[in-house]
Short mmCIF file of C-alpha atoms and ligand atoms in Angstrom, two decimals:
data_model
loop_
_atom_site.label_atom_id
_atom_site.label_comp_id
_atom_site.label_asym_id
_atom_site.label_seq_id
_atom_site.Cartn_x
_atom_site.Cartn_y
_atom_site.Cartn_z
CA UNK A 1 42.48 -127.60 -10.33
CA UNK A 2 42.62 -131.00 -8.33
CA UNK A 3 39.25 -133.22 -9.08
CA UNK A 4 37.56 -134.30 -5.99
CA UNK A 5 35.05 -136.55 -6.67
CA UNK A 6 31.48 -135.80 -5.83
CA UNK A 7 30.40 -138.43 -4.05
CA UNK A 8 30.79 -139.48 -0.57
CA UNK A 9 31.18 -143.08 -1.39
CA UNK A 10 34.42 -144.13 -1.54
CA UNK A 11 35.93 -145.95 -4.86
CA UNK A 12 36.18 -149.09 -2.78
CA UNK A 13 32.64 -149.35 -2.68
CA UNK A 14 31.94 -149.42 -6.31
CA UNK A 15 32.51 -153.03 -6.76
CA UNK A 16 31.40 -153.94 -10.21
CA UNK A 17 30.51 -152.21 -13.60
CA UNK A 18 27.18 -152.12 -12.74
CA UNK A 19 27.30 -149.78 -9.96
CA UNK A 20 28.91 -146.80 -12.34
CA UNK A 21 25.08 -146.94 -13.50
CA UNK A 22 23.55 -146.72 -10.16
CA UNK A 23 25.73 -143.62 -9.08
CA UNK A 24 25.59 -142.17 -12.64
CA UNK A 25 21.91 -141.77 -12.76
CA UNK A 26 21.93 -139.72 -10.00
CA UNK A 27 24.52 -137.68 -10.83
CA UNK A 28 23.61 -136.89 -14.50
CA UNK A 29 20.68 -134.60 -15.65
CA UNK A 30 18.12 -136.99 -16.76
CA UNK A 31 18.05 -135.76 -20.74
CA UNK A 32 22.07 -136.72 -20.38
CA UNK A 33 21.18 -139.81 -18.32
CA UNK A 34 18.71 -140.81 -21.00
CA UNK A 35 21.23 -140.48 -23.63
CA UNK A 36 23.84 -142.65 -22.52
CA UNK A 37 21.35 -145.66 -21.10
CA UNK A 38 18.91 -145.49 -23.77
CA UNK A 39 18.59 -147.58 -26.66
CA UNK A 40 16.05 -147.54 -29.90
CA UNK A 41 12.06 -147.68 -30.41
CA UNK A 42 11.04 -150.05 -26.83
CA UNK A 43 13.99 -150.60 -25.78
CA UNK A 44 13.55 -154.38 -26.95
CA UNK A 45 17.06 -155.39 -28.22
CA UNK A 46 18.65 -152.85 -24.94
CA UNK A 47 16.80 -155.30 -23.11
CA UNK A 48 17.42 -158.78 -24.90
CA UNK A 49 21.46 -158.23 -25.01
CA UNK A 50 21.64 -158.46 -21.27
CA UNK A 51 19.03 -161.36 -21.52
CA UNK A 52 20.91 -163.30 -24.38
CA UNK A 53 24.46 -162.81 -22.14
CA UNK A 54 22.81 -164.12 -18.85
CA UNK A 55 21.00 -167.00 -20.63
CA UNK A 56 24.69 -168.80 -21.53
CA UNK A 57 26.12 -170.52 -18.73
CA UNK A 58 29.37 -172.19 -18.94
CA UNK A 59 30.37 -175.72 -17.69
CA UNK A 60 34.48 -175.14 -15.79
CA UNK A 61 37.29 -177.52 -15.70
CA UNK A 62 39.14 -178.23 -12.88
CA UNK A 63 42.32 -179.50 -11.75
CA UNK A 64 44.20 -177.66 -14.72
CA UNK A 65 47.28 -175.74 -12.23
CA UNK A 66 46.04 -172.07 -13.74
CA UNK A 67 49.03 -170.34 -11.05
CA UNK A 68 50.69 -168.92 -14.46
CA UNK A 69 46.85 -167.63 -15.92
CA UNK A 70 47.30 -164.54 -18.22
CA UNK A 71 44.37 -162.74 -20.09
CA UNK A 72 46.43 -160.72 -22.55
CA UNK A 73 45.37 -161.31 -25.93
CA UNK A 74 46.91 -159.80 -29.38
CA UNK A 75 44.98 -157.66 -31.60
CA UNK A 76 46.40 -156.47 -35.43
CA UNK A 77 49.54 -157.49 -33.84
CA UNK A 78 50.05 -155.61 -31.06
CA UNK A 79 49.67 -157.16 -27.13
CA UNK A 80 47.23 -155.70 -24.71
CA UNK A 81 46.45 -156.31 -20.84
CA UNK A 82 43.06 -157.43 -21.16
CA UNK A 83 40.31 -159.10 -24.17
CA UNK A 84 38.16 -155.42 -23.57
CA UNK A 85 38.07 -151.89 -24.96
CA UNK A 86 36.37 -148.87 -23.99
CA UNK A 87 33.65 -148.72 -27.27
CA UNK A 88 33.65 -145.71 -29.13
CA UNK A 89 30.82 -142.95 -27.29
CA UNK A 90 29.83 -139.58 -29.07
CA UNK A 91 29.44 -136.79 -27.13
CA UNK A 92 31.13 -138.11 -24.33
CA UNK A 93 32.00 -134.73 -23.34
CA UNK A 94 29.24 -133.50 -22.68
CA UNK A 95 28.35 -136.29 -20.18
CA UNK A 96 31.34 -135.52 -18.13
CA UNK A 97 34.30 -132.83 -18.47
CA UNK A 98 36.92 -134.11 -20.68
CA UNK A 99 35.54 -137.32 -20.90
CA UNK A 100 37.31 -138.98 -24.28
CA UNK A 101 40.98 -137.68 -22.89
CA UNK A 102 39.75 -139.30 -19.27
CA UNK A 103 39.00 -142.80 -21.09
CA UNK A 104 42.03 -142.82 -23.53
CA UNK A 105 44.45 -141.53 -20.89
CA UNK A 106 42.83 -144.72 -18.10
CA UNK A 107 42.84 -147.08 -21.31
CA UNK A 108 46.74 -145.70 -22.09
CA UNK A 109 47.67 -146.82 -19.21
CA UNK A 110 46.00 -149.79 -18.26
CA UNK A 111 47.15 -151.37 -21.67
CA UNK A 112 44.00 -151.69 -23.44
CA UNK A 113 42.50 -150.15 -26.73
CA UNK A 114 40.44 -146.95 -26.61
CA UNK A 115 37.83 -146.11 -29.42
CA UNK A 116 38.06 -142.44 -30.51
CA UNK A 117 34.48 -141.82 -31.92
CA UNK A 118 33.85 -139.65 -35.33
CA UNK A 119 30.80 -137.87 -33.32
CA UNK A 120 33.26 -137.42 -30.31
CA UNK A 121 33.48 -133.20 -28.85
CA UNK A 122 37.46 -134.20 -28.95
CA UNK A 123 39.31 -133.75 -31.54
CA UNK A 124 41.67 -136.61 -33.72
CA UNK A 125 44.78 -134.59 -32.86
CA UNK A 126 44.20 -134.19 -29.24
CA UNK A 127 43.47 -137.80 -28.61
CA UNK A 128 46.68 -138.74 -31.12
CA UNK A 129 48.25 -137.05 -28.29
CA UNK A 130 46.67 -138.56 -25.48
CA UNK A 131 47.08 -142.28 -26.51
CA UNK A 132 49.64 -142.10 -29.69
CA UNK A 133 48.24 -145.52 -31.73
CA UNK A 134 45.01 -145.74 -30.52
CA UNK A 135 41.70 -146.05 -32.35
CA UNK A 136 38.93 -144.27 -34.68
CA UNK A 137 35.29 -144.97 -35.54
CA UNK A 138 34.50 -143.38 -38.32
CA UNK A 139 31.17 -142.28 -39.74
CA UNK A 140 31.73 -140.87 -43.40
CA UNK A 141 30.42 -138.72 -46.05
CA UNK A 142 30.12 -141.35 -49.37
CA UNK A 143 32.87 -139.69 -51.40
CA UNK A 144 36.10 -139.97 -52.78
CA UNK A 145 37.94 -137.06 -51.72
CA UNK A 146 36.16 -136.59 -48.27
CA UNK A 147 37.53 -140.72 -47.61
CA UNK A 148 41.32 -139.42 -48.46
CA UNK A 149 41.42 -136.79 -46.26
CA UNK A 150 39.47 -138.31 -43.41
CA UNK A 151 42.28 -141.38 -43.40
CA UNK A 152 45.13 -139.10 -43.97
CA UNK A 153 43.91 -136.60 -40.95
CA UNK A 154 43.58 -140.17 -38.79
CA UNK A 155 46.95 -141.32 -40.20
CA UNK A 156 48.38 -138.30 -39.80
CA UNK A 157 47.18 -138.22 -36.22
CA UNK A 158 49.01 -141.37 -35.30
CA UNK A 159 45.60 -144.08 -35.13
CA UNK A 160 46.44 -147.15 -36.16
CA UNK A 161 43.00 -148.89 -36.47
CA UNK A 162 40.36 -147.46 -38.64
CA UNK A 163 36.62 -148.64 -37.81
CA UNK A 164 33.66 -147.75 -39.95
CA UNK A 165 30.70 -147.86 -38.21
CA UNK A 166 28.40 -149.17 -40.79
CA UNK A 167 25.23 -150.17 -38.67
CA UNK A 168 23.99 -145.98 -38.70
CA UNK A 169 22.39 -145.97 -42.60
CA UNK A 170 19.72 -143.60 -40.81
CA UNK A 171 19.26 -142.13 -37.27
CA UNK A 172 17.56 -144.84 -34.86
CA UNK A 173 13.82 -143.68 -33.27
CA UNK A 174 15.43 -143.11 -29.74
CA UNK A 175 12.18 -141.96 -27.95
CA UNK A 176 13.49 -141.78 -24.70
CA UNK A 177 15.92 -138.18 -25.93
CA UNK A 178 12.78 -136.68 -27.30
CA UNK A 179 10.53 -137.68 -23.77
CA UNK A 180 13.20 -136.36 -21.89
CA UNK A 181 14.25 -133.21 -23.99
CA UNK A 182 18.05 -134.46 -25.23
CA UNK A 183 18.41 -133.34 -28.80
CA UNK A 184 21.47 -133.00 -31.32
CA UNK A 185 21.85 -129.83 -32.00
CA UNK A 186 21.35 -129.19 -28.15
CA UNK A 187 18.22 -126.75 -27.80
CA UNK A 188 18.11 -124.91 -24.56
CA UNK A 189 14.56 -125.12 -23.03
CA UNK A 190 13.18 -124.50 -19.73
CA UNK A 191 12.80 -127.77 -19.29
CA UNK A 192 16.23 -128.40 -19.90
CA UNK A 193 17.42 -125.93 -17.81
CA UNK A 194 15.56 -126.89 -15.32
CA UNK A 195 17.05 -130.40 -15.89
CA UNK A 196 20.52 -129.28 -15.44
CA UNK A 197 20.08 -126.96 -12.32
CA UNK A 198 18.86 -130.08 -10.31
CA UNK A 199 21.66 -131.65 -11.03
CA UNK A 200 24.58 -128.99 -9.27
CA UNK A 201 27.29 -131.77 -9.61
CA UNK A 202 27.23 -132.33 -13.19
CA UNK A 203 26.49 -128.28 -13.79
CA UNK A 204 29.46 -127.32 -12.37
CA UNK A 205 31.75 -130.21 -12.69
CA UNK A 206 31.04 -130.62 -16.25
CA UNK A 207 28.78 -127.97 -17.80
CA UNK A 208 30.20 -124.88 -15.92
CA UNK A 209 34.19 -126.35 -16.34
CA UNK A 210 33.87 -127.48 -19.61
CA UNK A 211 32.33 -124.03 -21.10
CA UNK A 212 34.93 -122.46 -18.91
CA UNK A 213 38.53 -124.78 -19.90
CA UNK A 214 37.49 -125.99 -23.12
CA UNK A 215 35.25 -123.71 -24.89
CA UNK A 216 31.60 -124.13 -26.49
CA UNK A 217 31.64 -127.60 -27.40
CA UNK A 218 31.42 -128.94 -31.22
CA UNK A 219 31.26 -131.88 -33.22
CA UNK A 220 35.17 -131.98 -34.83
CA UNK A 221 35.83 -135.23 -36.12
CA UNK A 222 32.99 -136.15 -39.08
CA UNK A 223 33.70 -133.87 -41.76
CA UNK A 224 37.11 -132.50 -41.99
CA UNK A 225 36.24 -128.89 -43.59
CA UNK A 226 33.37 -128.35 -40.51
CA UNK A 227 33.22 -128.51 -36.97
CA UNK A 228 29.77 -127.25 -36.04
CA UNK A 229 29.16 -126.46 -32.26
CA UNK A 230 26.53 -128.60 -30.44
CA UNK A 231 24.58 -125.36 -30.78
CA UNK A 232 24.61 -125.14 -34.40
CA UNK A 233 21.78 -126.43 -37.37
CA UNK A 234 24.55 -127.96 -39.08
CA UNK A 235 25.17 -130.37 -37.14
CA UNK A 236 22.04 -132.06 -38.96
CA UNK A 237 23.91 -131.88 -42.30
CA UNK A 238 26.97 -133.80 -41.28
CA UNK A 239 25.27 -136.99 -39.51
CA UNK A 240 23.96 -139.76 -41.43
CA UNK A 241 24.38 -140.79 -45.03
CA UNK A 242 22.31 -143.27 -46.26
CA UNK A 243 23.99 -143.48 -49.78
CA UNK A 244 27.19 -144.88 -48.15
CA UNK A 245 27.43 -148.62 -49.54
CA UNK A 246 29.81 -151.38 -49.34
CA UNK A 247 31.74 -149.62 -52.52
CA UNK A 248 32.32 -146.73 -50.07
CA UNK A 249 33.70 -148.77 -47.64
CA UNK A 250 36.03 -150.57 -49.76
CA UNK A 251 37.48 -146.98 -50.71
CA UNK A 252 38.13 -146.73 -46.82
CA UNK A 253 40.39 -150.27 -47.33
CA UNK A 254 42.24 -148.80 -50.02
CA UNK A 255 42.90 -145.23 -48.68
CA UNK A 256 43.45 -146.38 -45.10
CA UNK A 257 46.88 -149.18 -44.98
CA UNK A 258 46.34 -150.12 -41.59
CA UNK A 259 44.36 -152.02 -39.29
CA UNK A 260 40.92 -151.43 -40.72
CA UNK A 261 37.47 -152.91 -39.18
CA UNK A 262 33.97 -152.54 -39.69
CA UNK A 263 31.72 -152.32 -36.93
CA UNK A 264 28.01 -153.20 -36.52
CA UNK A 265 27.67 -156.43 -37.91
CA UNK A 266 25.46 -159.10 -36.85
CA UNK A 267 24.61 -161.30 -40.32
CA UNK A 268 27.18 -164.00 -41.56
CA UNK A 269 26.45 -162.57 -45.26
CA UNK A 270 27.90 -159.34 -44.10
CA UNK A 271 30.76 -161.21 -42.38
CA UNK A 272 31.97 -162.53 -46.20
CA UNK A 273 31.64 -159.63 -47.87
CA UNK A 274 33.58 -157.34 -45.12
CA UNK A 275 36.33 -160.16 -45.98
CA UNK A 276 36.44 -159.81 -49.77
CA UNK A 277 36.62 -156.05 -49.58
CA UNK A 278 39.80 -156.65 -47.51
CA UNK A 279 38.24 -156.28 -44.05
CA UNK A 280 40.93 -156.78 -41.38
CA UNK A 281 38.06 -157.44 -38.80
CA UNK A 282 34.59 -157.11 -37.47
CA UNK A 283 32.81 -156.17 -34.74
CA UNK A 284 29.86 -158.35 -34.30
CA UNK A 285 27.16 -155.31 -32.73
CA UNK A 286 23.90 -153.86 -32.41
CA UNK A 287 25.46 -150.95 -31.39
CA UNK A 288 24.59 -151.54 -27.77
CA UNK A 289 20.72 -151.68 -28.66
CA UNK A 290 20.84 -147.98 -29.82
CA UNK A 291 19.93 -148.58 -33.88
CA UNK A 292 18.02 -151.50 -35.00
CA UNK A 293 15.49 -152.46 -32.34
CA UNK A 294 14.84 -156.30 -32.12
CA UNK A 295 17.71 -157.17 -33.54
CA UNK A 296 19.41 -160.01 -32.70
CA UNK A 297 22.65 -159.98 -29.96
CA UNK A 298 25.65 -160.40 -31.13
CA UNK A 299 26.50 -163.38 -28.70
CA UNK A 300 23.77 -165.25 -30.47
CA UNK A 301 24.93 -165.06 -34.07
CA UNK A 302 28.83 -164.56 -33.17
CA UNK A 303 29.74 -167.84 -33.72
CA UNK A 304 27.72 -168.10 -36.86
CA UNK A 305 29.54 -165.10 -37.77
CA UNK A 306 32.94 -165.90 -36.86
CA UNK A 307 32.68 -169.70 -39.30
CA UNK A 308 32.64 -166.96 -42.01
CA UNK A 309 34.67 -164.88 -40.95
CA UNK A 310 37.93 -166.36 -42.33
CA UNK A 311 41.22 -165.06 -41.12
CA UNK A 312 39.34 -161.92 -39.93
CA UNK A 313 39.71 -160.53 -36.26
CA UNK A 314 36.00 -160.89 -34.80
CA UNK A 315 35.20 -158.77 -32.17
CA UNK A 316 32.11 -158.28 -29.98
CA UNK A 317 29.81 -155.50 -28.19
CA UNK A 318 26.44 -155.12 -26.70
CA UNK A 319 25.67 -155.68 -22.97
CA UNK A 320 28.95 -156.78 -21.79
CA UNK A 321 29.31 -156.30 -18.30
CA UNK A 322 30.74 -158.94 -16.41
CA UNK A 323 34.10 -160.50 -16.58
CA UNK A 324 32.22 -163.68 -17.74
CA UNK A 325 30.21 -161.91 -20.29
CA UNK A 326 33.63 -161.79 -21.73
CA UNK A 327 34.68 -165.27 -21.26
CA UNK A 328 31.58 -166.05 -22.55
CA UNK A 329 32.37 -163.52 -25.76
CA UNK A 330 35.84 -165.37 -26.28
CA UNK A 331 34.34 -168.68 -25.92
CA UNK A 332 31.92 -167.99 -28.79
CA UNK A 333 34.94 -166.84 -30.79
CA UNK A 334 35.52 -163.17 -29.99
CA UNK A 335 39.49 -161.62 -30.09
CA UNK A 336 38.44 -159.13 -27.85
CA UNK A 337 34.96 -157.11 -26.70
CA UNK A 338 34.34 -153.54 -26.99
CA UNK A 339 32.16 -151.96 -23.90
CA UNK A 340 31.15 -148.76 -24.12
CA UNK A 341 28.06 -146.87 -21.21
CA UNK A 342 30.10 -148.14 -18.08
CA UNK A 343 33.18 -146.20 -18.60
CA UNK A 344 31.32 -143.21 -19.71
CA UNK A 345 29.47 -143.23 -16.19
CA UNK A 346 32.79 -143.94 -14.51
CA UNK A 347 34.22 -140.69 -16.71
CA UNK A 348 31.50 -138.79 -16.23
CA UNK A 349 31.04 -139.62 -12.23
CA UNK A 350 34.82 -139.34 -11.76
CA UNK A 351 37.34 -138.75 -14.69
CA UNK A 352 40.38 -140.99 -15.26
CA UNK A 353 40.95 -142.37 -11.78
CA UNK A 354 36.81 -143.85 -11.84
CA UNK A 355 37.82 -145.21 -15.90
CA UNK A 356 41.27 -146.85 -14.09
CA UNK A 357 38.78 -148.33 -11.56
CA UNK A 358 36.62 -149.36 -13.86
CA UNK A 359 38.70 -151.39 -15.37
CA UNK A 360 40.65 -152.66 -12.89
CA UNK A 361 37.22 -154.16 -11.80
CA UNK A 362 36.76 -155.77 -14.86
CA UNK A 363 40.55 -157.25 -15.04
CA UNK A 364 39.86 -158.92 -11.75
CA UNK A 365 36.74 -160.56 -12.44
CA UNK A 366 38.25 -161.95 -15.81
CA UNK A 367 41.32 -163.25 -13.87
CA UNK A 368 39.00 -164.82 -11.48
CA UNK A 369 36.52 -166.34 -14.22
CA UNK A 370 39.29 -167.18 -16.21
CA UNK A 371 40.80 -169.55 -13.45
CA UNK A 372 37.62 -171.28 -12.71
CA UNK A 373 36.56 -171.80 -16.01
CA UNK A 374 40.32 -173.90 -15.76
CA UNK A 375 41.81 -171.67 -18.58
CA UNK A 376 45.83 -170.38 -18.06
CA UNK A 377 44.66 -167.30 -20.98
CA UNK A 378 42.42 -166.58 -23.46
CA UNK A 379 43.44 -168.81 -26.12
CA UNK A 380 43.37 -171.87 -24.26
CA UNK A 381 39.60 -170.88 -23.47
CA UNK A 382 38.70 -171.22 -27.39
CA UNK A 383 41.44 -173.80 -28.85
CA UNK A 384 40.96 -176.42 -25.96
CA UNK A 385 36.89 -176.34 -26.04
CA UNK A 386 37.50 -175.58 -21.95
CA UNK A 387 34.14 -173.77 -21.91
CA UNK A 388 30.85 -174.94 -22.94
CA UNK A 389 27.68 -173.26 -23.58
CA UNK A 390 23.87 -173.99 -21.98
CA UNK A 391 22.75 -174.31 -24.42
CA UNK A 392 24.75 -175.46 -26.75
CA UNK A 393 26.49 -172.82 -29.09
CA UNK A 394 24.79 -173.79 -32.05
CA UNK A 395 21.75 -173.56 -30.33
CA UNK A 396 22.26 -169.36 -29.49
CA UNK A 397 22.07 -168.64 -33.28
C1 LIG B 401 26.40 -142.67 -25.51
C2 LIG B 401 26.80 -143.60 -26.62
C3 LIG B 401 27.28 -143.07 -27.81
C4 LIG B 401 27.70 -143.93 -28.83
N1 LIG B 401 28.25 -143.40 -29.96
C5 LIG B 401 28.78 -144.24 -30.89
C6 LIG B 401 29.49 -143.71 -32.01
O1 LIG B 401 29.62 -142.50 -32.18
N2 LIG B 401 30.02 -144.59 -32.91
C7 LIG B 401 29.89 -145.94 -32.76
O2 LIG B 401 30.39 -146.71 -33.57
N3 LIG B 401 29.22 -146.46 -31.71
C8 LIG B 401 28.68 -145.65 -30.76
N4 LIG B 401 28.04 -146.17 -29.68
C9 LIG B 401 27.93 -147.64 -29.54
C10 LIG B 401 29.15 -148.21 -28.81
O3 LIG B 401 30.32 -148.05 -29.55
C11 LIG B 401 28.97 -149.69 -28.51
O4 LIG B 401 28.68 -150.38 -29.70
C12 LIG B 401 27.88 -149.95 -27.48
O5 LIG B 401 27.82 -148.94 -26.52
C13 LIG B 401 28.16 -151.28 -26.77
O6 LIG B 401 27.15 -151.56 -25.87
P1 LIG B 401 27.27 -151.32 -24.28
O7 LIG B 401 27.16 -149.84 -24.06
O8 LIG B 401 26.09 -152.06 -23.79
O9 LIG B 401 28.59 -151.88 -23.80
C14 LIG B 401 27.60 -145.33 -28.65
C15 LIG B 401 27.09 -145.84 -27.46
C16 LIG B 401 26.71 -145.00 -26.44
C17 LIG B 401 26.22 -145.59 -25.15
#
């Protein structure tokens, strides 16, 4: 079945990241909507990472021929397009049909990493197929055993990165699900039915196709012997361990022999010890203001963060939007930034051809900002000093 996109305004009109938003609130029921924009307890650090981003400015060179610019960048040894990633999203599928094979098939071919999530409705093998060698979040039970097979299934699957996200000890108080009915395991109510019939573009396009192609969906990629449906109380019993310790994660490093990252740190302290258990990177994060409210943004403490962080790959998420919220990301001393709610609006509003224009968006503004900041590529924008922050870096700790 050919996807025609719901809207009457054309692609051309969506002109930056920010506009997937617009569009998507519209289009999704508001207990979905409310999901994907929402962050933890008031919404403080949602809030601040935006703030913290726009408060940097940046202070371009000039007169620096930048006809040959390039913004590809090398990450665990392998060359991508562009310093961005679409961030790992649970449930994605639900928010829009098909929504992890939509991202990792637009991120396949546009050259840049996609993020398989652990709490994703897709499962390892299918996206191994979709984008052979791209990446997995995981969220893991604290044993032994259930760490071998988890990295032999991803393995197996042909990922070659392996991130832990280690910033979920315990559920985050996300008040905005429970005002507006979203809950994990999904509960119909009246309320939410009521929800999802206002919303005829997403119930059919997503709810209606999805039951129909793809089944009821379920929760396949945490614990390798389970794969409760969204429907199902056990879904409770395979989210959140708050045993799981830095031991537990150092398991991960031995079991797992490639590429292997851990995700959601924002203290320097954390920074050395993800080093000494054999970390091959970080990804400074606040986990887009979803966990920890009031915590600080990562592009204040990233380049405390990255003095420590040795030979270590830093990365960086949280509010990135702009192509010169990445510049600004690199400058600080980011590899790369992960970006997560604005390609799950673009998958959810449109499938892969809304992702591809997502990011083609994003590529031009970097190209762009990248010129006249007076930088040929990404590594002349942190080796030759060419950008400097208002204020001063050492200042945004
Ligand atoms: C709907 C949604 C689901 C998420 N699920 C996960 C997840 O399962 N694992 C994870 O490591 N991070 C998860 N995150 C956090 C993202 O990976 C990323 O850190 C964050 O979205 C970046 O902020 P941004 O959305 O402002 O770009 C999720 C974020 C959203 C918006």
């Amino acid at each position: 079945m050919r996807f025609v996109p719901p809207f009457s305004k054309p692609l051309e009109k969506i002109l930056n990241l920010n506009d997937f938003e617009v569009l998507a609130r519209a289009h999704l029921p508001k207990a979905l909507y409310g999901y994907v924009k929402g962050g933890a307890d008031g919404g403080v650090t949602l809030r601040h990472n935006l703030e913290a981003l726009e408060r940097i400015k940046m202070i371009p060179r000039v007169l620096r021929d930048v006809s040959t610019g390039s913004q590809e960048v090398t990450l665990f040894g392998k060359r991508y397009a562009s310093p961005f990633m679409i961030a790992p999203m649970g449930a994605s599928a639900i928010v829009g049909y098909d929504a992890d094979n939509a991202m990792a098939r637009a991120a396949k071919a546009a050259r840049i990493p996609f993020i398989l999530s652990a709490n994703a409705i897709t499962s390892i093998e299918e996206i191994g197929k979709t984008y052979p060698g791209c990446w997995f979040a995981g969220y893991q039970k604290p044993d032994e055993p259930n760490i071998e097979r988890m990295t032999k299934r991803v393995a197996d699957a042909g990922f070659s990165a392996y991130f832990l996200t280690a910033d979920v000890a315990v559920g985050s108080n996300r008040e905005n699900n429970a005002r507006n009915g979203y809950t994990m395991p999904f509960r119909p109510t009246a309320r939410l039915a009521l929800d999802m019939l206002s919303h005829p573009s997403w119930l059919y396009r997503t709810a209606w196709r999805t039951l129909r192609q793809r089944g009821i969906p379920a929760i396949r990629n945490i614990d390798p012997a389970a794969s409760p449906s969204i429907f199902s109380r056990e879904i409770n019993s395979v989210t959140g361990y708050p045993g799981f310790n830095w031991k537990h994660a150092e398991m991960i490093r031995r079991h797992w022999k490639s590429a292997f990252i851990i995700k959601g740190i924002l203290s320097p302290e954390d920074a050395r010890l993800a080093r000494e258990i054999g970390a091959d990177g970080i990804v400074v994060s606040n986990h887009g203001g979803r966990q920890l409210d009031c915590a600080v943004s990562p592009i204040e403490t990233l380049k405390r963060v990255h003095e420590h962080s040795g030979d270590m790959t830093v990365l960086v998420d949280s509010g990135f939007r702009r192509g010169t919220d990445v510049i600004k990301g690199l400058a600080l001393g980011a590899a790369s930034t992960l970006i997560g709610r604005p390609f799950l609006y673009a998958a959810a509003l449109g499938g892969e051809p809304y992702v591809r224009h997502a990011i083609g968006l994003l590529q031009r503004e970097i190209h762009t900002n990248l010129s006249l900041m007076g930088a040929v590529n990404c590594d002349t924008l942190r080796e030759e000093a060419c950008v400097h922050c208002w204020p001063s870096p050492t200042q945004c700790i």
